[in-house]
mmCIF file of C-alpha atoms in Angstrom:
data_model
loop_
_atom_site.group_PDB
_atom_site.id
_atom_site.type_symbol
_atom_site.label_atom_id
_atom_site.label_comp_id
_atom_site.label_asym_id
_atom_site.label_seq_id
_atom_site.Cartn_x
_atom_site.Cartn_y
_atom_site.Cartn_z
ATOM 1 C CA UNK A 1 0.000 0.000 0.000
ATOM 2 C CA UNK A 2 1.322 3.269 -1.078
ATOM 3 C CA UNK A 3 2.513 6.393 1.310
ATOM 4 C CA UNK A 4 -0.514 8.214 2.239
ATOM 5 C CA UNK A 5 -0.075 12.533 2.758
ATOM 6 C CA UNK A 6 -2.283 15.407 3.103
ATOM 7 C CA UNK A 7 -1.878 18.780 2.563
ATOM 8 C CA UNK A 8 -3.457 22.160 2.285
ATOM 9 C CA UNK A 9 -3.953 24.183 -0.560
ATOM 10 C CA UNK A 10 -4.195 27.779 1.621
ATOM 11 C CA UNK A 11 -5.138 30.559 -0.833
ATOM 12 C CA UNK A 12 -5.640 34.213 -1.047
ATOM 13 C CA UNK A 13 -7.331 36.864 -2.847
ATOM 14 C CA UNK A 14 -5.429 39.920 -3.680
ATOM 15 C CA UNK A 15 -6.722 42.498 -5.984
ATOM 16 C CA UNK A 16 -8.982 39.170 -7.191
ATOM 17 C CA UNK A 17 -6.594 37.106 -8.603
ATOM 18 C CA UNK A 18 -5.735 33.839 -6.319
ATOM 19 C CA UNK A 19 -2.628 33.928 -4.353
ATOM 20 C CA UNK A 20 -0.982 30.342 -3.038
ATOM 21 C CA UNK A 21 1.324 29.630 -0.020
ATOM 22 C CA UNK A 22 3.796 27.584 -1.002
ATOM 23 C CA UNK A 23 6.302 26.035 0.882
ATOM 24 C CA UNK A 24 10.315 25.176 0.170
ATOM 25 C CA UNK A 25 11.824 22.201 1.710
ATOM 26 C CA UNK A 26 14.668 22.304 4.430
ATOM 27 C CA UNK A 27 17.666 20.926 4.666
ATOM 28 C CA UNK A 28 20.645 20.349 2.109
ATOM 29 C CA UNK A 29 19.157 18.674 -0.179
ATOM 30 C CA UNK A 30 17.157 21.378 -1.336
ATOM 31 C CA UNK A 31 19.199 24.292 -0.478
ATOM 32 C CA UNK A 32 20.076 25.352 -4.103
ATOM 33 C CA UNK A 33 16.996 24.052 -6.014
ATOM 34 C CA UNK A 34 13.855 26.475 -6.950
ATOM 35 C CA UNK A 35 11.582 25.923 -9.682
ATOM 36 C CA UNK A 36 9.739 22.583 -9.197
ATOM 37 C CA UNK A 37 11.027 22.256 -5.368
ATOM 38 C CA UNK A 38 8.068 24.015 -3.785
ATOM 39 C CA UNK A 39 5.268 22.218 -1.551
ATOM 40 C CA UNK A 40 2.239 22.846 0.052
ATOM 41 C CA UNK A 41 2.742 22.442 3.780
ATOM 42 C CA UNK A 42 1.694 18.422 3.978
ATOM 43 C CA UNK A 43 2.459 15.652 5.947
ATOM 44 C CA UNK A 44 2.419 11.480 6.233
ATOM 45 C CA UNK A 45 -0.804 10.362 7.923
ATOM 46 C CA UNK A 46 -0.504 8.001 10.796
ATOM 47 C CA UNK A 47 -2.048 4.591 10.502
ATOM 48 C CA UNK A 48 -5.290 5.989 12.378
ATOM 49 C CA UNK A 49 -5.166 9.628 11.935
ATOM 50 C CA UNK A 50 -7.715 11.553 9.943
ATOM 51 C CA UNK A 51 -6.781 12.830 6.593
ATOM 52 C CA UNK A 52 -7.815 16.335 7.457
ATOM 53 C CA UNK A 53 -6.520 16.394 10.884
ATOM 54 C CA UNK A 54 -3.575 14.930 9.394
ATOM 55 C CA UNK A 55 -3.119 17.920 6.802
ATOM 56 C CA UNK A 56 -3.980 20.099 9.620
ATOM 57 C CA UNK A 57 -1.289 19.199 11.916
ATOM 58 C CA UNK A 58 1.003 19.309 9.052
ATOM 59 C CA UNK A 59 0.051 22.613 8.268
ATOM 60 C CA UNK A 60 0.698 23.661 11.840
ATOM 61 C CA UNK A 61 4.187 21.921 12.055
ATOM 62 C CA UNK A 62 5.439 23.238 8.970
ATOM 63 C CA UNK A 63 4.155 26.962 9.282
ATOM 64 C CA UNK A 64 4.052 27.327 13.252
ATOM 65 C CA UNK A 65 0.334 28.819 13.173
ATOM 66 C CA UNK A 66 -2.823 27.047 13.488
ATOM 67 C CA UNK A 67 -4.952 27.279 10.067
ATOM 68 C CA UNK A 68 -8.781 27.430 10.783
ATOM 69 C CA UNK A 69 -11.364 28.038 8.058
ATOM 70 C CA UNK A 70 -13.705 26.365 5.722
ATOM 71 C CA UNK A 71 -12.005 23.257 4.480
ATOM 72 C CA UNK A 72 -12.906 22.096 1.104
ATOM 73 C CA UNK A 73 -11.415 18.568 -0.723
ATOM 74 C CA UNK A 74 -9.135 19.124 -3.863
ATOM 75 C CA UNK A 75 -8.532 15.485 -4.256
ATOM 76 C CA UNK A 76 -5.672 12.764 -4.650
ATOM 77 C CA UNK A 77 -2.668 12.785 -6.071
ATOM 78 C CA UNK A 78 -0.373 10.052 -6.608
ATOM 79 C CA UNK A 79 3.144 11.636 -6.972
ATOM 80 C CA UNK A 80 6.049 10.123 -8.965
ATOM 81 C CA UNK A 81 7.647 8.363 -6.208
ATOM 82 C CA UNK A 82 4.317 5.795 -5.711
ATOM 83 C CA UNK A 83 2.966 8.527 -2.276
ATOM 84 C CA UNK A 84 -0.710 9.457 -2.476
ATOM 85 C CA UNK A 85 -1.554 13.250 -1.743
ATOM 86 C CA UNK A 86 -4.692 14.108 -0.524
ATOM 87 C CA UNK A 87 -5.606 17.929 -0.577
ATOM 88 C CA UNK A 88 -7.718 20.444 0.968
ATOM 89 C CA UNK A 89 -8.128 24.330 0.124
ATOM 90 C CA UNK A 90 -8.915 27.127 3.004
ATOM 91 C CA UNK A 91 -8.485 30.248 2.639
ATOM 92 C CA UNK A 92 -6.077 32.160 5.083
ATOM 93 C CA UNK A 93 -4.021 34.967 4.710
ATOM 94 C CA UNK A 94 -0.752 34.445 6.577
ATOM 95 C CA UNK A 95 2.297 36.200 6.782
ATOM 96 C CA UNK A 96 4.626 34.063 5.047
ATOM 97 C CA UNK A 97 8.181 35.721 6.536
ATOM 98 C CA UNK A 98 6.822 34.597 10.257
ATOM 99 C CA UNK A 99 6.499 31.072 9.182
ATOM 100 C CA UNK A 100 8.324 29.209 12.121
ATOM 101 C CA UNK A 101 8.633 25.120 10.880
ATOM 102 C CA UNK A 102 9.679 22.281 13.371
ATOM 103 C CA UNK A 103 13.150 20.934 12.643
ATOM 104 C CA UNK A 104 14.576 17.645 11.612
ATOM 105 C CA UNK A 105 18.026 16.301 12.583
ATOM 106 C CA UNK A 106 20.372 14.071 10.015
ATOM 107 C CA UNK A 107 23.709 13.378 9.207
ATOM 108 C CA UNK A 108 25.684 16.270 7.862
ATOM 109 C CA UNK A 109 27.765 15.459 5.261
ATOM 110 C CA UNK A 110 27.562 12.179 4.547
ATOM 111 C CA UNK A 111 29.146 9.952 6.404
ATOM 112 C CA UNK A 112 30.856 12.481 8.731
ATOM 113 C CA UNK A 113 29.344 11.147 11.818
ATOM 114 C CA UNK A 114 28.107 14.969 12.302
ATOM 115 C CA UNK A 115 24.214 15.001 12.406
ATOM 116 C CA UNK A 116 23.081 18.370 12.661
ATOM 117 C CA UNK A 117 19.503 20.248 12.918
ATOM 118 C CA UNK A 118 17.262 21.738 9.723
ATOM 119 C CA UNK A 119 14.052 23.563 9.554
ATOM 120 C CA UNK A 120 11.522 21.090 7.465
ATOM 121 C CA UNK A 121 10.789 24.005 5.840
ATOM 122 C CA UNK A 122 13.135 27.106 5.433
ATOM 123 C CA UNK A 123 11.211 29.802 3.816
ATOM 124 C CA UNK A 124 7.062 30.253 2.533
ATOM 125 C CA UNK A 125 6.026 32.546 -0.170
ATOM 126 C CA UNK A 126 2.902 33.329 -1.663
ATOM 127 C CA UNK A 127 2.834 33.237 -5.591
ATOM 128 C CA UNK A 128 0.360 33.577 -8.352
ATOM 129 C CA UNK A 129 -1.341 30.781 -10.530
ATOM 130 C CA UNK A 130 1.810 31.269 -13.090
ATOM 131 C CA UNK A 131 4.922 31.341 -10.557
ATOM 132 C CA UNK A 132 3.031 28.408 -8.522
ATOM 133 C CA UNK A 133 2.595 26.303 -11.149
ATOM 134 C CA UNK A 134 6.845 26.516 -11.818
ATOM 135 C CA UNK A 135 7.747 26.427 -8.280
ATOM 136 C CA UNK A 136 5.165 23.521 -7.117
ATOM 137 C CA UNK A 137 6.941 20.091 -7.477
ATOM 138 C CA UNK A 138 5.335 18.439 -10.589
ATOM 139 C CA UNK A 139 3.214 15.817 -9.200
ATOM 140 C CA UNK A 140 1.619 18.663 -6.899
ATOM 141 C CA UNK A 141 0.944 20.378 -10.089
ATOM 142 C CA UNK A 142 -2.719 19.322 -10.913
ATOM 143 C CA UNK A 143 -4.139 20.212 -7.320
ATOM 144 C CA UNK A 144 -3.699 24.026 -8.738
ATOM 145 C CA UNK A 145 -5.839 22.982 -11.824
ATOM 146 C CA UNK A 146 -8.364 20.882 -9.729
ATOM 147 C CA UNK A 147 -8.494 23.916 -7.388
ATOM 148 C CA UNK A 148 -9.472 26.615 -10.283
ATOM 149 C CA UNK A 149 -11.872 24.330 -11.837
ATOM 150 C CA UNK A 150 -13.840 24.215 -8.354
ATOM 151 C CA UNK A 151 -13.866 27.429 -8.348
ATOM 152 C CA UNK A 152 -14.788 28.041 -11.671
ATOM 153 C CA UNK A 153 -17.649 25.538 -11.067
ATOM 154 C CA UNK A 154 -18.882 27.434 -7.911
#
């Protein structure tokens, strides 16, 4: 059975064109990579956790504020790697410099027996439809389509 996440699609409205928090992974890995390295804030589920709460917690973890509002399914994604994606949109406009994530601790460099401490996420930023869909990584790519149709539809 394949890796189950969740995640929420936050959004904004400015000047009436939709806004999207993204989020860009911590650690070295990721340090010099942009464009199709961007998340939104989401999370493994555990075995008997919610989806939603899951996505919630994430949410919280990753951005260091609670996100409240009216929570609406996107869908689910499988992503490249075989992981399933389940997402939510809410609306919420945050300040994306305060973002404060939790930290994660591995071995830095390899095989140096020095493990050392990184955000899980080291920076947020809110883009438009265009810059999201070139930052998002590409198997988060169609919850910004699925999104807009919704809305669209509504």
């Amino acid at each position: 059975m394949p890796q189950r996440s969740a995640g929420l699609l936050i959004y904004r409205r400015t000047g009436g064109v939709f806004e999207f928090l993204l989020v860009h992974p911590g650690g070295p890995f990721w340090a010099r990579k942009d464009e199709g390295a961007w998340s939104i804030p989401k999370g493994l589920v555990d075995e008997s956790e919610d989806e939603l709460a899951a996505a919630r917690r994430e949410a919280e973890e990753e951005l260091g504020v609670v996100i409240d509002g009216d929570f609406e399914p996107v869908g689910s994604y499988r992503q490249p790697g075989g992981k399933i994606v389940t997402a939510w949109s809410v609306e919420s406009d945050l300040d994306a410099d305060a973002v404060r994530s939790n930290t994660f601790t591995m071995e830095w460099p390899p095989r140096s027996g020095s493990v050392k401490e990184f955000p899980e996420v080291d920076k947020a930023g809110w883009f438009s439809l265009p810059e999201a869909g070139l930052k998002i990584l590409k198997g988060q790519r169609p919850i910004l389509g699925d999104f807009l149709e919704r809305q669209n539809a509504g």
